[in-house]
């Protein structure tokens, strides 16, 4: 197999500043297609800010983000979604007034192009497309293990399942890159194992995964490559085994001896 | 919420409205209130209280249809029948009413169109629009100007271009005609909304409200002062609509004309609300950031809601002008915006039935109070009707802040 010429996503010397605070400084990373890449680091290291920048929620102060080798400037969230990025949020952001299935249905928004005229005129094509979309919704829910919960109010799910629902919503948009922000937070060990299995199955479906996670066993188990951030700077990158034994990483997490 | 709950609630409102109407002495006005509000409620209660059709439907539809829940399958069927019943009730109404009441009923229908439009802007997209009546004015004047004043347009534009001249000569000879003007004036209002919306929709909440209030003032001053085009403060004539050799003259003619427009509008709005666009509005209300990350273009969705609202107002303007025959800028004061906004809020945002109820109630109530209060305590007591009207509004909002049929945004 010939390796693609460009990584799916690459971040080049990216910096994000909020006023005087340098949240991310001069970070470069590459996410090759079909990989599971992790971003770790202590609290406040700038991981989520980097995520927000890649998905267009905050603007970079310098550096750039490239999608398949092409720089995407002035990125906005809806543009990131149309490129094929989907994300979950550290603090769940489900649509509170909707059922589980309705939440996932919003994920299919970008797959449709129905405008005002289509909505008003309707017709047979419309019915066929609706059925196709609803099949995608059910399939995504079954994939994360939420079959049978379609009509349940989303916020009535237990916390762990709400995280899975958010993943299902992201998957329903048929993304090429899935960005997961601390998906294992607040889960017990067996839920974490299930989640790791789910992430692996997502990758096996051909969706590239970029993961922020605190839980070391999960990260070490899943990742092909790990990037370590501390105080907004990249302090280490490499394969799990190398990162684990790197003295700078140990120092960042445990403090200097 | 189950279909049964919805039905019980609907029946409650139907009953309450009926009870309210009874002491009014069987007046035609009371009949109108009761008919318009209760007919759909009663049928909903009958259909919704029977659990078996719902279950039958749920088992009959394929798995993927049940995504949104058997709840919705059941109540939507009941809802369709209720709308149907309301339509029949509205069709026979003028036969039961006198001249003045038919006139009032026609006003109710006009306000229903306005309120349905503003509900999209305020209720669905959360855009606090206090200058809504400006689009109403644009629609009314667009009809009047396009129908009669081809000369005036030429003179006003001062255009010498032969093609435009030729086009306008044809227009002058014929006028655009009512049936073409109905959608065209709506589109003109929507186009104006797009132009205003570009700068104004960057604002949110109270800032937007003030900006739109300013826009309404600009439009009204323009109509008053640009006499060559608009006829100035004394107004402009608008022709009666005609269909072949039939001319819409009487109050009930206009009533049925408006009723048809209301019916079409409700059908269109129901489609839009259950489409991708309606889902996007709902997602934005729930969580704007999550909606954007799912690829929803928030600015575009808001602009669309703003334009759909303006379109409805423009259509209402044409219907208003067609019945009045002469329109003046004074009909389009900011007070009208407040009244329509009250209808939407009091009836219940995001509920088509609620908005309709709100429009009917707020239009009928001042007239009904006049009848009820006539000679009630002493001679001339009906002069206090607006005071009582205001007090009733305060009470209703205090007791039901989400509106009469309003939904708190929660599922289940």
Short mmCIF file of C-alpha atoms in Angstrom, two decimals, chain B residues 2-393:
data_model
loop_
_atom_site.label_atom_id
_atom_site.label_comp_id
_atom_site.label_asym_id
_atom_site.label_seq_id
_atom_site.Cartn_x
_atom_site.Cartn_y
_atom_site.Cartn_z
CA UNK B 2 -48.09 11.48 25.78
CA UNK B 3 -50.84 12.07 23.27
CA UNK B 4 -53.32 11.55 26.06
CA UNK B 5 -51.77 14.31 28.13
CA UNK B 6 -51.78 16.62 25.17
CA UNK B 7 -55.38 15.82 24.53
CA UNK B 8 -56.41 16.38 28.12
CA UNK B 9 -54.61 19.68 28.17
CA UNK B 10 -56.14 20.67 24.85
CA UNK B 11 -59.59 19.69 26.04
CA UNK B 12 -59.04 21.74 29.16
CA UNK B 13 -58.26 24.80 27.13
CA UNK B 14 -61.15 24.17 24.81
CA UNK B 15 -63.48 23.83 27.77
CA UNK B 16 -62.09 26.87 29.51
CA UNK B 17 -62.50 28.99 26.42
CA UNK B 18 -66.04 27.74 26.02
CA UNK B 19 -66.87 28.50 29.65
CA UNK B 20 -65.42 31.96 29.26
CA UNK B 21 -67.63 32.45 26.27
CA UNK B 22 -70.88 31.21 27.79
CA UNK B 23 -71.68 34.09 30.17
CA UNK B 24 -71.26 36.44 27.27
CA UNK B 25 -74.81 35.55 26.43
CA UNK B 26 -74.30 33.41 23.37
CA UNK B 27 -73.01 36.34 21.45
CA UNK B 28 -71.57 35.71 18.06
CA UNK B 29 -68.24 37.04 19.22
CA UNK B 30 -68.15 34.47 21.96
CA UNK B 31 -69.09 31.84 19.46
CA UNK B 32 -66.14 32.80 17.35
CA UNK B 33 -63.75 32.53 20.26
CA UNK B 34 -65.16 29.20 21.24
CA UNK B 35 -65.14 27.84 17.70
CA UNK B 36 -61.67 28.92 16.83
CA UNK B 37 -60.12 27.71 20.04
CA UNK B 38 -62.23 24.75 20.98
CA UNK B 39 -62.96 22.97 17.74
CA UNK B 40 -59.45 21.66 17.29
CA UNK B 41 -59.02 21.03 21.00
CA UNK B 42 -62.16 18.95 21.37
CA UNK B 43 -61.34 16.69 18.49
CA UNK B 44 -57.81 16.27 19.71
CA UNK B 45 -59.19 15.14 23.04
CA UNK B 46 -61.52 12.62 21.44
CA UNK B 47 -58.79 11.16 19.29
CA UNK B 48 -56.02 11.37 21.82
CA UNK B 49 -58.01 9.78 24.64
CA UNK B 50 -58.38 6.56 22.70
CA UNK B 51 -55.12 4.72 23.20
CA UNK B 52 -55.56 1.93 20.70
CA UNK B 53 -54.98 3.82 17.43
CA UNK B 54 -51.68 5.04 18.73
CA UNK B 55 -50.54 1.55 19.59
CA UNK B 56 -51.83 0.21 16.30
CA UNK B 57 -49.92 2.86 14.42
CA UNK B 58 -46.79 2.22 16.39
CA UNK B 59 -46.78 -1.47 15.50
CA UNK B 60 -47.77 -0.84 11.89
CA UNK B 61 -44.97 1.54 10.98
CA UNK B 62 -41.54 0.20 10.11
CA UNK B 63 -38.80 0.36 12.70
CA UNK B 64 -37.00 3.40 11.31
CA UNK B 65 -40.19 5.45 11.28
CA UNK B 66 -40.46 5.12 14.97
CA UNK B 67 -37.30 7.08 15.50
CA UNK B 68 -39.08 10.11 16.76
CA UNK B 69 -41.29 7.99 18.88
CA UNK B 70 -44.71 6.41 18.78
CA UNK B 71 -45.61 9.40 20.93
CA UNK B 72 -45.18 11.65 17.94
CA UNK B 73 -46.81 9.23 15.54
CA UNK B 74 -49.90 9.15 17.76
CA UNK B 75 -50.21 12.79 18.63
CA UNK B 76 -49.35 13.97 15.14
CA UNK B 77 -52.25 11.98 13.71
CA UNK B 78 -54.56 13.43 16.34
CA UNK B 79 -53.10 16.86 15.60
CA UNK B 80 -53.81 16.50 11.89
CA UNK B 81 -57.44 15.67 12.59
CA UNK B 82 -57.65 18.61 14.95
CA UNK B 83 -56.31 20.97 12.30
CA UNK B 84 -58.83 19.52 9.89
CA UNK B 85 -61.67 20.14 12.33
CA UNK B 86 -60.48 23.68 12.91
CA UNK B 87 -60.46 24.25 9.16
CA UNK B 88 -64.07 23.07 8.83
CA UNK B 89 -65.07 25.23 11.80
CA UNK B 90 -63.39 28.24 10.25
CA UNK B 91 -65.10 27.60 6.89
CA UNK B 92 -68.65 27.67 8.25
CA UNK B 93 -67.99 30.51 10.67
CA UNK B 94 -69.11 33.50 8.56
CA UNK B 95 -72.53 31.86 8.15
CA UNK B 96 -72.96 32.08 11.93
CA UNK B 97 -71.64 35.59 12.36
CA UNK B 98 -73.03 39.04 11.70
CA UNK B 99 -71.31 41.69 9.63
CA UNK B 100 -69.25 43.26 12.39
CA UNK B 101 -68.19 39.88 13.74
CA UNK B 102 -67.16 38.66 10.30
CA UNK B 103 -65.04 41.75 10.00
CA UNK B 104 -63.44 40.98 13.33
CA UNK B 105 -62.88 37.38 12.27
CA UNK B 106 -61.11 38.64 9.14
CA UNK B 107 -58.89 40.79 11.36
CA UNK B 108 -58.12 37.75 13.46
CA UNK B 109 -56.96 35.90 10.37
CA UNK B 110 -54.72 38.79 9.37
CA UNK B 111 -53.12 38.83 12.80
CA UNK B 112 -52.72 35.05 12.66
CA UNK B 113 -50.60 35.46 9.52
CA UNK B 114 -48.51 38.15 11.18
CA UNK B 115 -48.12 36.15 14.37
CA UNK B 116 -47.20 32.94 12.54
CA UNK B 117 -44.44 34.82 10.77
CA UNK B 118 -43.11 36.53 13.87
CA UNK B 119 -43.17 33.19 15.66
CA UNK B 120 -40.55 31.91 13.24
CA UNK B 121 -38.32 34.91 13.91
CA UNK B 122 -38.84 35.20 17.66
CA UNK B 123 -39.83 31.70 18.67
CA UNK B 124 -37.80 29.48 16.39
CA UNK B 125 -34.69 31.56 15.83
CA UNK B 126 -34.80 33.60 19.06
CA UNK B 127 -34.42 36.92 17.21
CA UNK B 128 -36.09 39.62 19.28
CA UNK B 129 -37.60 41.69 16.46
CA UNK B 130 -39.41 44.87 17.53
CA UNK B 131 -39.60 46.32 14.01
CA UNK B 132 -41.55 43.46 12.47
CA UNK B 133 -44.34 45.75 11.29
CA UNK B 134 -41.90 47.39 8.87
CA UNK B 135 -42.09 44.28 6.68
CA UNK B 136 -45.87 44.40 6.92
CA UNK B 137 -45.71 47.95 5.59
CA UNK B 138 -43.29 46.95 2.83
CA UNK B 139 -45.69 44.24 1.68
CA UNK B 140 -48.73 46.52 1.72
CA UNK B 141 -46.99 49.33 -0.14
CA UNK B 142 -45.36 46.94 -2.58
CA UNK B 143 -48.83 45.79 -3.57
CA UNK B 144 -50.24 49.29 -3.85
CA UNK B 145 -47.28 50.67 -5.79
CA UNK B 146 -46.92 47.71 -8.14
CA UNK B 147 -50.64 47.74 -8.86
CA UNK B 148 -51.19 51.37 -9.68
CA UNK B 149 -48.30 53.65 -9.76
CA UNK B 150 -46.14 52.59 -12.67
CA UNK B 151 -45.79 56.27 -13.59
CA UNK B 152 -44.73 57.12 -10.12
CA UNK B 153 -42.03 54.47 -10.09
CA UNK B 154 -40.63 55.78 -13.36
CA UNK B 155 -40.71 59.34 -12.09
CA UNK B 156 -39.25 58.39 -8.74
CA UNK B 157 -36.42 56.32 -10.11
CA UNK B 158 -35.85 58.96 -12.76
CA UNK B 159 -34.77 56.13 -14.98
CA UNK B 160 -34.26 56.73 -18.66
CA UNK B 161 -33.22 53.22 -19.54
CA UNK B 162 -35.51 52.09 -22.37
CA UNK B 163 -35.84 48.50 -21.18
CA UNK B 164 -36.90 49.56 -17.70
CA UNK B 165 -39.19 52.12 -19.24
CA UNK B 166 -40.80 49.48 -21.41
CA UNK B 167 -41.22 47.09 -18.52
CA UNK B 168 -42.80 49.74 -16.38
CA UNK B 169 -45.11 50.85 -19.17
CA UNK B 170 -46.47 47.34 -19.36
CA UNK B 171 -46.80 47.36 -15.60
CA UNK B 172 -48.59 50.69 -15.74
CA UNK B 173 -51.08 49.42 -18.24
CA UNK B 174 -51.90 46.25 -16.37
CA UNK B 175 -50.66 46.48 -12.84
CA UNK B 176 -49.08 43.40 -11.42
CA UNK B 177 -52.43 42.07 -10.22
CA UNK B 178 -53.33 40.80 -6.80
CA UNK B 179 -52.44 37.12 -7.27
CA UNK B 180 -48.96 37.84 -8.50
CA UNK B 181 -48.53 40.55 -5.88
CA UNK B 182 -49.27 38.16 -3.04
CA UNK B 183 -46.03 36.19 -3.35
CA UNK B 184 -44.06 39.02 -4.96
CA UNK B 185 -44.75 41.46 -2.12
CA UNK B 186 -43.78 38.70 0.33
CA UNK B 187 -40.53 38.23 -1.56
CA UNK B 188 -39.92 41.99 -1.63
CA UNK B 189 -40.35 42.05 2.16
CA UNK B 190 -37.99 39.07 2.48
CA UNK B 191 -35.44 40.81 0.27
CA UNK B 192 -35.65 43.94 2.41
CA UNK B 193 -35.20 41.70 5.47
CA UNK B 194 -32.07 40.22 3.89
CA UNK B 195 -30.62 43.69 3.29
CA UNK B 196 -31.41 44.86 6.82
CA UNK B 197 -30.44 41.53 8.31
CA UNK B 198 -26.90 41.58 6.98
CA UNK B 199 -25.77 44.30 9.39
CA UNK B 200 -28.49 43.95 12.02
CA UNK B 201 -28.39 40.21 12.65
CA UNK B 202 -24.87 40.56 13.99
CA UNK B 203 -26.60 41.95 17.05
CA UNK B 204 -28.42 39.78 19.54
CA UNK B 205 -31.14 40.18 22.13
CA UNK B 206 -32.07 43.68 23.23
CA UNK B 207 -29.57 45.29 20.85
CA UNK B 208 -31.31 43.68 17.90
CA UNK B 209 -34.69 44.78 19.27
CA UNK B 210 -33.59 48.42 19.39
CA UNK B 211 -32.01 48.28 15.94
CA UNK B 212 -35.22 46.88 14.48
CA UNK B 213 -37.26 49.53 16.27
CA UNK B 214 -35.04 52.06 14.49
CA UNK B 215 -35.60 50.33 11.16
CA UNK B 216 -39.35 50.47 11.64
CA UNK B 217 -39.07 54.23 12.24
CA UNK B 218 -37.02 54.65 9.08
CA UNK B 219 -39.59 52.79 7.01
CA UNK B 220 -42.49 54.76 8.45
CA UNK B 221 -40.75 58.11 7.88
CA UNK B 222 -39.85 57.04 4.37
CA UNK B 223 -43.49 56.25 3.62
CA UNK B 224 -44.60 59.59 5.05
CA UNK B 225 -42.05 61.71 3.25
CA UNK B 226 -41.38 60.04 -0.09
CA UNK B 227 -44.72 61.26 -1.41
CA UNK B 228 -43.89 60.84 -5.08
CA UNK B 229 -43.73 57.11 -4.59
CA UNK B 230 -45.88 56.40 -1.55
CA UNK B 231 -48.48 59.14 -1.55
CA UNK B 232 -47.14 60.58 1.70
CA UNK B 233 -49.16 60.86 4.91
CA UNK B 234 -52.49 60.77 3.06
CA UNK B 235 -51.68 57.32 1.76
CA UNK B 236 -52.07 55.40 -1.44
CA UNK B 237 -54.91 53.46 -3.06
CA UNK B 238 -54.77 49.72 -3.40
CA UNK B 239 -57.10 47.88 -5.76
CA UNK B 240 -59.58 45.20 -4.75
CA UNK B 241 -58.52 41.70 -5.68
CA UNK B 242 -60.49 40.01 -8.42
CA UNK B 243 -60.68 36.48 -9.70
CA UNK B 244 -61.90 36.52 -13.28
CA UNK B 245 -65.11 38.52 -13.14
CA UNK B 246 -65.49 37.99 -9.41
CA UNK B 247 -64.29 40.87 -7.24
CA UNK B 248 -63.59 40.44 -3.54
CA UNK B 249 -65.87 43.06 -2.01
CA UNK B 250 -67.67 41.88 1.08
CA UNK B 251 -66.21 41.14 4.46
CA UNK B 252 -66.78 37.45 4.09
CA UNK B 253 -65.04 37.48 0.68
CA UNK B 254 -61.96 38.82 2.41
CA UNK B 255 -62.44 36.43 5.28
CA UNK B 256 -62.26 33.42 2.96
CA UNK B 257 -59.36 34.89 1.02
CA UNK B 258 -57.38 35.28 4.24
CA UNK B 259 -58.48 31.89 5.47
CA UNK B 260 -57.01 30.29 2.35
CA UNK B 261 -53.72 32.08 2.89
CA UNK B 262 -53.65 31.05 6.56
CA UNK B 263 -54.27 27.43 5.58
CA UNK B 264 -51.47 27.42 2.99
CA UNK B 265 -49.14 29.15 5.43
CA UNK B 266 -49.80 26.60 8.17
CA UNK B 267 -49.11 23.75 5.78
CA UNK B 268 -45.86 25.34 4.64
CA UNK B 269 -44.72 26.20 8.15
CA UNK B 270 -45.42 22.69 9.43
CA UNK B 271 -43.29 21.32 6.63
CA UNK B 272 -40.48 23.74 7.28
CA UNK B 273 -40.51 23.10 11.02
CA UNK B 274 -40.22 19.35 10.57
CA UNK B 275 -37.49 19.71 7.92
CA UNK B 276 -33.74 20.04 8.20
CA UNK B 277 -34.19 23.79 8.66
CA UNK B 278 -36.55 23.38 11.60
CA UNK B 279 -34.21 20.86 13.19
CA UNK B 280 -31.32 23.26 12.80
CA UNK B 281 -33.26 26.04 14.56
CA UNK B 282 -34.01 23.71 17.42
CA UNK B 283 -30.40 22.57 17.69
CA UNK B 284 -29.21 26.18 17.77
CA UNK B 285 -31.66 26.99 20.57
CA UNK B 286 -30.45 24.03 22.58
CA UNK B 287 -26.72 24.51 22.17
CA UNK B 288 -25.30 26.88 19.63
CA UNK B 289 -21.71 25.63 19.84
CA UNK B 290 -22.67 21.99 19.47
CA UNK B 291 -24.91 22.92 16.54
CA UNK B 292 -22.04 24.69 14.81
CA UNK B 293 -19.71 21.77 15.36
CA UNK B 294 -22.28 19.59 13.59
CA UNK B 295 -21.96 21.81 10.54
CA UNK B 296 -25.01 24.02 11.06
CA UNK B 297 -24.42 27.50 9.70
CA UNK B 298 -25.95 29.56 12.48
CA UNK B 299 -25.87 32.89 10.69
CA UNK B 300 -27.59 31.43 7.68
CA UNK B 301 -30.24 29.68 9.75
CA UNK B 302 -31.03 32.93 11.59
CA UNK B 303 -31.15 34.92 8.39
CA UNK B 304 -33.55 32.40 6.91
CA UNK B 305 -35.87 32.65 9.92
CA UNK B 306 -35.74 36.43 9.70
CA UNK B 307 -36.65 36.33 6.01
CA UNK B 308 -39.44 33.78 6.43
CA UNK B 309 -40.94 36.00 9.11
CA UNK B 310 -40.70 39.02 6.81
CA UNK B 311 -42.26 37.06 3.97
CA UNK B 312 -45.32 36.30 6.08
CA UNK B 313 -45.57 39.94 7.10
CA UNK B 314 -45.33 41.01 3.47
CA UNK B 315 -48.16 38.67 2.48
CA UNK B 316 -50.23 39.97 5.39
CA UNK B 317 -49.55 43.49 4.15
CA UNK B 318 -51.00 42.69 0.72
CA UNK B 319 -54.14 41.23 2.30
CA UNK B 320 -54.47 44.26 4.54
CA UNK B 321 -54.11 46.70 1.65
CA UNK B 322 -56.52 44.70 -0.52
CA UNK B 323 -59.26 45.04 2.09
CA UNK B 324 -58.57 48.62 3.20
CA UNK B 325 -58.39 50.02 -0.35
CA UNK B 326 -56.36 52.89 1.01
CA UNK B 327 -53.31 52.50 3.20
CA UNK B 328 -51.55 55.21 5.15
CA UNK B 329 -48.24 55.14 7.03
CA UNK B 330 -50.09 55.56 10.32
CA UNK B 331 -51.31 51.94 10.09
CA UNK B 332 -47.75 50.71 10.53
CA UNK B 333 -46.68 52.20 13.85
CA UNK B 334 -44.43 50.37 16.29
CA UNK B 335 -47.47 49.59 18.45
CA UNK B 336 -48.48 47.01 15.86
CA UNK B 337 -45.16 45.21 16.34
CA UNK B 338 -45.75 45.09 20.08
CA UNK B 339 -49.26 43.71 19.63
CA UNK B 340 -48.10 40.95 17.30
CA UNK B 341 -45.21 40.15 19.65
CA UNK B 342 -47.70 39.91 22.52
CA UNK B 343 -49.78 37.47 20.52
CA UNK B 344 -46.78 35.23 19.97
CA UNK B 345 -45.58 35.37 23.57
CA UNK B 346 -49.01 35.10 25.14
CA UNK B 347 -50.18 32.31 22.85
CA UNK B 348 -47.00 30.35 23.28
CA UNK B 349 -43.84 30.54 21.27
CA UNK B 350 -43.02 27.62 18.99
CA UNK B 351 -46.55 26.27 19.03
CA UNK B 352 -48.51 27.02 15.88
CA UNK B 353 -51.81 26.36 17.68
CA UNK B 354 -50.69 28.58 20.56
CA UNK B 355 -49.76 31.45 18.29
CA UNK B 356 -53.13 31.18 16.53
CA UNK B 357 -54.89 31.16 19.88
CA UNK B 358 -52.91 34.21 20.99
CA UNK B 359 -53.77 36.13 17.82
CA UNK B 360 -57.47 35.25 18.13
CA UNK B 361 -57.66 36.12 21.81
CA UNK B 362 -55.85 39.45 21.63
CA UNK B 363 -57.88 40.59 18.65
CA UNK B 364 -61.26 39.49 19.96
CA UNK B 365 -60.84 40.40 23.60
CA UNK B 366 -61.13 44.22 23.33
CA UNK B 367 -64.32 43.88 21.25
CA UNK B 368 -65.76 41.16 23.44
CA UNK B 369 -65.06 43.22 26.53
CA UNK B 370 -66.91 46.17 25.03
CA UNK B 371 -70.02 44.01 24.64
CA UNK B 372 -69.71 42.35 28.03
CA UNK B 373 -69.08 45.56 29.91
CA UNK B 374 -71.79 47.62 28.21
CA UNK B 375 -73.89 48.95 31.03
CA UNK B 376 -72.44 46.32 33.38
CA UNK B 377 -72.03 48.44 36.50
CA UNK B 378 -73.07 51.84 35.30
CA UNK B 379 -73.54 53.70 32.06
CA UNK B 380 -70.39 53.93 29.96
CA UNK B 381 -68.52 51.22 31.84
CA UNK B 382 -67.27 49.83 28.53
CA UNK B 383 -64.86 52.76 28.41
CA UNK B 384 -62.81 50.86 30.94
CA UNK B 385 -62.37 47.91 28.62
CA UNK B 386 -58.76 48.61 27.68
CA UNK B 387 -57.90 48.86 31.37
CA UNK B 388 -59.42 45.45 31.97
CA UNK B 389 -57.82 44.13 28.82
CA UNK B 390 -54.42 45.19 30.12
CA UNK B 391 -55.09 43.64 33.51
CA UNK B 392 -56.09 40.37 31.83
CA UNK B 393 -52.82 40.34 29.87
#
